[in-house]
Amino acid sequence: MRSTCWIALALLATLTAVGAQAPSTPSTTWPGYRGQDRDGVYGESIRVSWEGLAPMWKKPVGGGRASFAVADGRAFTIEQRRQQEVVAAYDVMTGRELWTSAWQARFSQWMGGGEGPRATPAWADGFVFALGARGELRCLDAATGQPKWRVTLGSRLSVGVGSDGALVVVASDEGEVFALDTLDGTVRWRAR
């Protein structure tokens, strides 16, 4: 089942349009969950009156609870599309789907969770790091969607993924944290 997520995407397109001159400037980058510093703060100017504002576009997207990472004029998310988890890149100005990377996995939680992956992708240095609800972690080229590497960490990794440029950090909903090398996906450390 596909839901319509046009409000979030229209907001992201508005942030990009209001933000800056070029898609790669820092003010148009929201690299992962809650932004650059993971504090939910957008430091640039933003329109505060939404009256009379029409969505630039709207697009049906697959199930899930992931938000968007935005960089280089693209919005990245992970969705449930039938029996696959799909990382998708959308053009923030038009809503056009630019690429997808999919794998067989289905997640559904009947008590209040619904279907689909939960972890917002993270963007760093031209790569997107996306975590599926069954523990598949992928590093994808942000421009093309081509996989750089992938690892399966387990089935209880739905909390989040973030990157500091050298490590991608994944937290599980059972309190375990993994840090993987962004170059090859090697687990550098893990802690509980």
mmCIF file of C-alpha atoms in Angstrom:
data_model
loop_
_atom_site.group_PDB
_atom_site.id
_atom_site.type_symbol
_atom_site.label_atom_id
_atom_site.label_comp_id
_atom_site.label_asym_id
_atom_site.label_seq_id
_atom_site.Cartn_x
_atom_site.Cartn_y
_atom_site.Cartn_z
ATOM 1 C CA MET A 1 0.000 0.000 0.000
ATOM 2 C CA ARG A 2 1.398 3.408 -0.905
ATOM 3 C CA SER A 3 0.776 6.533 1.085
ATOM 4 C CA THR A 4 1.029 10.126 -0.036
ATOM 5 C CA CYS A 5 3.853 12.006 1.623
ATOM 6 C CA TRP A 6 3.494 15.305 -0.204
ATOM 7 C CA ILE A 7 3.623 17.580 2.838
ATOM 8 C CA ALA A 8 7.137 16.518 3.845
ATOM 9 C CA LEU A 9 8.399 16.589 0.283
ATOM 10 C CA ALA A 10 6.820 19.969 -0.437
ATOM 11 C CA LEU A 11 8.431 21.317 2.735
ATOM 12 C CA LEU A 12 11.817 19.981 1.655
ATOM 13 C CA ALA A 13 11.417 21.559 -1.775
ATOM 14 C CA THR A 14 10.439 24.844 -0.112
ATOM 15 C CA LEU A 15 13.479 24.710 2.171
ATOM 16 C CA THR A 16 15.682 24.183 -0.861
ATOM 17 C CA ALA A 17 14.039 26.969 -2.859
ATOM 18 C CA VAL A 18 14.225 29.439 0.043
ATOM 19 C CA GLY A 19 17.629 28.284 1.270
ATOM 20 C CA ALA A 20 20.409 29.159 -1.099
ATOM 21 C CA GLN A 21 21.913 29.643 -4.510
ATOM 22 C CA ALA A 22 23.097 26.128 -5.402
ATOM 23 C CA PRO A 23 21.924 22.642 -4.421
ATOM 24 C CA SER A 24 25.236 21.702 -2.791
ATOM 25 C CA THR A 25 25.531 24.655 -0.424
ATOM 26 C CA PRO A 26 25.286 23.803 3.289
ATOM 27 C CA SER A 27 21.956 25.592 3.720
ATOM 28 C CA THR A 28 20.274 23.160 1.315
ATOM 29 C CA THR A 29 21.671 20.059 2.976
ATOM 30 C CA TRP A 30 19.736 18.086 5.573
ATOM 31 C CA PRO A 31 21.981 15.018 5.712
ATOM 32 C CA GLY A 32 19.901 12.796 7.956
ATOM 33 C CA TYR A 33 17.440 12.496 10.776
ATOM 34 C CA ARG A 34 17.029 15.873 12.556
ATOM 35 C CA GLY A 35 19.597 17.608 10.317
ATOM 36 C CA GLN A 36 23.297 18.381 10.313
ATOM 37 C CA ASP A 37 23.810 18.362 14.075
ATOM 38 C CA ARG A 38 20.944 15.937 14.821
ATOM 39 C CA ASP A 39 19.192 18.690 16.802
ATOM 40 C CA GLY A 40 16.271 19.451 14.474
ATOM 41 C CA VAL A 41 17.449 23.025 13.868
ATOM 42 C CA TYR A 42 17.421 24.572 10.377
ATOM 43 C CA GLY A 43 19.649 27.655 10.609
ATOM 44 C CA GLU A 44 18.625 29.426 7.398
ATOM 45 C CA SER A 45 15.589 31.586 6.698
ATOM 46 C CA ILE A 46 12.316 29.785 6.174
ATOM 47 C CA ARG A 47 8.870 30.990 5.236
ATOM 48 C CA VAL A 48 6.697 31.296 8.349
ATOM 49 C CA SER A 49 3.383 32.049 6.659
ATOM 50 C CA TRP A 50 2.048 29.060 4.729
ATOM 51 C CA GLU A 51 -1.142 30.825 3.673
ATOM 52 C CA GLY A 52 -1.615 30.710 -0.088
ATOM 53 C CA LEU A 53 1.372 28.404 -0.570
ATOM 54 C CA ALA A 54 0.648 25.590 -3.004
ATOM 55 C CA PRO A 55 2.699 22.371 -3.028
ATOM 56 C CA MET A 56 5.334 22.374 -5.758
ATOM 57 C CA TRP A 57 4.576 18.699 -6.355
ATOM 58 C CA LYS A 58 3.307 15.617 -4.620
ATOM 59 C CA LYS A 59 4.293 12.015 -5.051
ATOM 60 C CA PRO A 60 2.969 8.742 -3.679
ATOM 61 C CA VAL A 61 5.662 6.894 -1.752
ATOM 62 C CA GLY A 62 5.783 3.446 -0.186
ATOM 63 C CA GLY A 63 5.031 2.575 3.417
ATOM 64 C CA GLY A 64 7.382 3.219 6.299
ATOM 65 C CA ARG A 65 8.315 5.729 8.965
ATOM 66 C CA ALA A 66 11.573 7.061 7.556
ATOM 67 C CA SER A 67 12.003 10.762 6.910
ATOM 68 C CA PHE A 68 14.275 12.311 4.278
ATOM 69 C CA ALA A 69 17.922 13.235 3.938
ATOM 70 C CA VAL A 70 18.463 16.100 1.470
ATOM 71 C CA ALA A 71 21.674 16.964 -0.383
ATOM 72 C CA ASP A 72 22.724 18.062 -3.862
ATOM 73 C CA GLY A 73 19.131 18.787 -4.905
ATOM 74 C CA ARG A 74 17.943 15.277 -3.999
ATOM 75 C CA ALA A 75 15.710 13.892 -1.272
ATOM 76 C CA PHE A 76 16.607 10.355 -0.143
ATOM 77 C CA THR A 77 14.298 8.011 1.757
ATOM 78 C CA ILE A 78 13.612 4.314 2.273
ATOM 79 C CA GLU A 79 10.171 2.843 1.581
ATOM 80 C CA GLN A 80 8.279 -0.458 1.592
ATOM 81 C CA ARG A 81 7.086 -1.320 -1.918
ATOM 82 C CA ARG A 82 5.243 -4.633 -1.832
ATOM 83 C CA GLN A 83 7.841 -7.274 -0.907
ATOM 84 C CA GLN A 84 10.866 -4.970 -1.223
ATOM 85 C CA GLU A 85 12.579 -2.294 0.803
ATOM 86 C CA VAL A 86 13.520 0.479 -1.611
ATOM 87 C CA VAL A 87 15.916 3.382 -1.185
ATOM 88 C CA ALA A 88 14.759 6.149 -3.524
ATOM 89 C CA ALA A 89 16.208 9.469 -4.608
ATOM 90 C CA TYR A 90 13.795 12.236 -5.682
ATOM 91 C CA ASP A 91 14.546 15.567 -7.331
ATOM 92 C CA VAL A 92 13.496 18.127 -4.692
ATOM 93 C CA MET A 93 12.300 20.685 -7.235
ATOM 94 C CA THR A 94 10.194 18.373 -9.446
ATOM 95 C CA GLY A 95 9.521 15.214 -7.402
ATOM 96 C CA ARG A 96 10.842 13.061 -10.229
ATOM 97 C CA GLU A 97 12.247 9.737 -9.046
ATOM 98 C CA LEU A 98 15.937 9.734 -10.017
ATOM 99 C CA TRP A 99 16.961 6.231 -8.951
ATOM 100 C CA THR A 100 16.077 3.332 -6.670
ATOM 101 C CA SER A 101 17.975 0.537 -4.966
ATOM 102 C CA ALA A 102 15.814 -2.368 -3.816
ATOM 103 C CA TRP A 103 16.129 -5.725 -2.062
ATOM 104 C CA GLN A 104 13.730 -8.427 -0.941
ATOM 105 C CA ALA A 105 12.528 -7.650 2.586
ATOM 106 C CA ARG A 106 9.167 -7.005 4.141
ATOM 107 C CA PHE A 107 8.540 -5.528 7.569
ATOM 108 C CA SER A 108 5.218 -4.929 9.247
ATOM 109 C CA GLN A 109 4.396 -4.221 12.866
ATOM 110 C CA TRP A 110 0.741 -4.656 13.684
ATOM 111 C CA MET A 111 0.635 -2.759 17.011
ATOM 112 C CA GLY A 112 0.867 0.877 15.980
ATOM 113 C CA GLY A 113 3.829 0.599 13.676
ATOM 114 C CA GLY A 114 2.441 -0.226 10.277
ATOM 115 C CA GLU A 115 4.547 -1.476 7.420
ATOM 116 C CA GLY A 116 7.961 -0.520 6.151
ATOM 117 C CA PRO A 117 11.411 0.586 7.281
ATOM 118 C CA ARG A 118 11.883 3.080 10.111
ATOM 119 C CA ALA A 119 15.391 4.532 9.826
ATOM 120 C CA THR A 120 15.945 7.781 7.915
ATOM 121 C CA PRO A 121 18.883 7.482 5.495
ATOM 122 C CA ALA A 122 22.026 9.536 6.105
ATOM 123 C CA TRP A 123 24.045 11.398 3.459
ATOM 124 C CA ALA A 124 27.788 12.084 3.715
ATOM 125 C CA ASP A 125 30.484 12.846 1.147
ATOM 126 C CA GLY A 126 28.391 11.839 -1.867
ATOM 127 C CA PHE A 127 27.064 8.597 -0.380
ATOM 128 C CA VAL A 128 23.721 7.577 1.106
ATOM 129 C CA PHE A 129 23.627 5.119 3.992
ATOM 130 C CA ALA A 130 20.280 3.347 4.313
ATOM 131 C CA LEU A 131 19.153 0.809 6.898
ATOM 132 C CA GLY A 132 16.312 -1.592 6.231
ATOM 133 C CA ALA A 133 14.019 -2.834 8.982
ATOM 134 C CA ARG A 134 15.516 -6.346 8.742
ATOM 135 C CA GLY A 135 19.065 -5.094 9.305
ATOM 136 C CA GLU A 136 20.343 -4.658 5.741
ATOM 137 C CA LEU A 137 22.650 -1.619 5.661
ATOM 138 C CA ARG A 138 23.649 -0.237 2.278
ATOM 139 C CA CYS A 139 26.106 2.394 1.150
ATOM 140 C CA LEU A 140 24.936 3.841 -2.172
ATOM 141 C CA ASP A 141 26.398 6.409 -4.537
ATOM 142 C CA ALA A 142 24.118 9.425 -4.018
ATOM 143 C CA ALA A 143 24.280 10.440 -7.690
ATOM 144 C CA THR A 144 23.489 7.050 -9.254
ATOM 145 C CA GLY A 145 22.175 4.728 -6.527
ATOM 146 C CA GLN A 146 24.864 2.186 -7.357
ATOM 147 C CA PRO A 147 25.852 0.106 -4.300
ATOM 148 C CA LYS A 148 29.313 0.605 -2.849
ATOM 149 C CA TRP A 149 28.825 -2.052 -0.165
ATOM 150 C CA ARG A 150 26.162 -3.764 1.913
ATOM 151 C CA VAL A 151 26.113 -5.691 5.180
ATOM 152 C CA THR A 152 23.425 -7.427 7.197
ATOM 153 C CA LEU A 153 23.661 -6.565 10.878
ATOM 154 C CA GLY A 154 20.558 -8.277 12.261
ATOM 155 C CA SER A 155 16.819 -8.012 12.463
ATOM 156 C CA ARG A 156 16.366 -5.513 15.305
ATOM 157 C CA LEU A 157 18.020 -2.426 13.821
ATOM 158 C CA SER A 158 15.295 0.110 13.315
ATOM 159 C CA VAL A 159 16.439 3.074 15.378
ATOM 160 C CA GLY A 160 18.737 5.063 13.161
ATOM 161 C CA VAL A 161 21.760 5.583 11.007
ATOM 162 C CA GLY A 162 24.128 8.536 10.864
ATOM 163 C CA SER A 163 27.542 9.288 9.440
ATOM 164 C CA ASP A 164 30.432 11.494 10.486
ATOM 165 C CA GLY A 165 32.313 10.961 7.221
ATOM 166 C CA ALA A 166 34.632 8.199 8.491
ATOM 167 C CA LEU A 167 32.141 5.983 10.314
ATOM 168 C CA VAL A 168 28.491 5.158 9.845
ATOM 169 C CA VAL A 169 26.822 4.555 13.204
ATOM 170 C CA VAL A 170 23.763 2.351 13.570
ATOM 171 C CA ALA A 171 21.740 2.038 16.776
ATOM 172 C CA SER A 172 19.413 -0.884 17.444
ATOM 173 C CA ASP A 173 16.128 -0.803 19.291
ATOM 174 C CA GLU A 174 17.711 -3.211 21.792
ATOM 175 C CA GLY A 175 20.460 -0.794 22.852
ATOM 176 C CA GLU A 176 23.317 -2.068 20.689
ATOM 177 C CA VAL A 177 25.399 0.385 18.632
ATOM 178 C CA PHE A 178 27.529 -0.500 15.600
ATOM 179 C CA ALA A 179 30.163 1.716 13.985
ATOM 180 C CA LEU A 180 31.160 0.726 10.457
ATOM 181 C CA ASP A 181 33.869 2.075 8.181
ATOM 182 C CA THR A 182 32.240 4.177 5.440
ATOM 183 C CA LEU A 183 34.759 2.916 2.866
ATOM 184 C CA ASP A 184 33.977 -0.816 3.035
ATOM 185 C CA GLY A 185 31.351 -1.526 5.709
ATOM 186 C CA THR A 186 33.773 -3.220 8.116
ATOM 187 C CA VAL A 187 32.498 -3.140 11.704
ATOM 188 C CA ARG A 188 35.055 -1.022 13.604
ATOM 189 C CA TRP A 189 33.390 -1.313 16.988
ATOM 190 C CA ARG A 190 30.164 -2.292 18.664
ATOM 191 C CA ALA A 191 28.820 -1.617 22.120
ATOM 192 C CA ARG A 192 25.780 -2.372 24.231
#
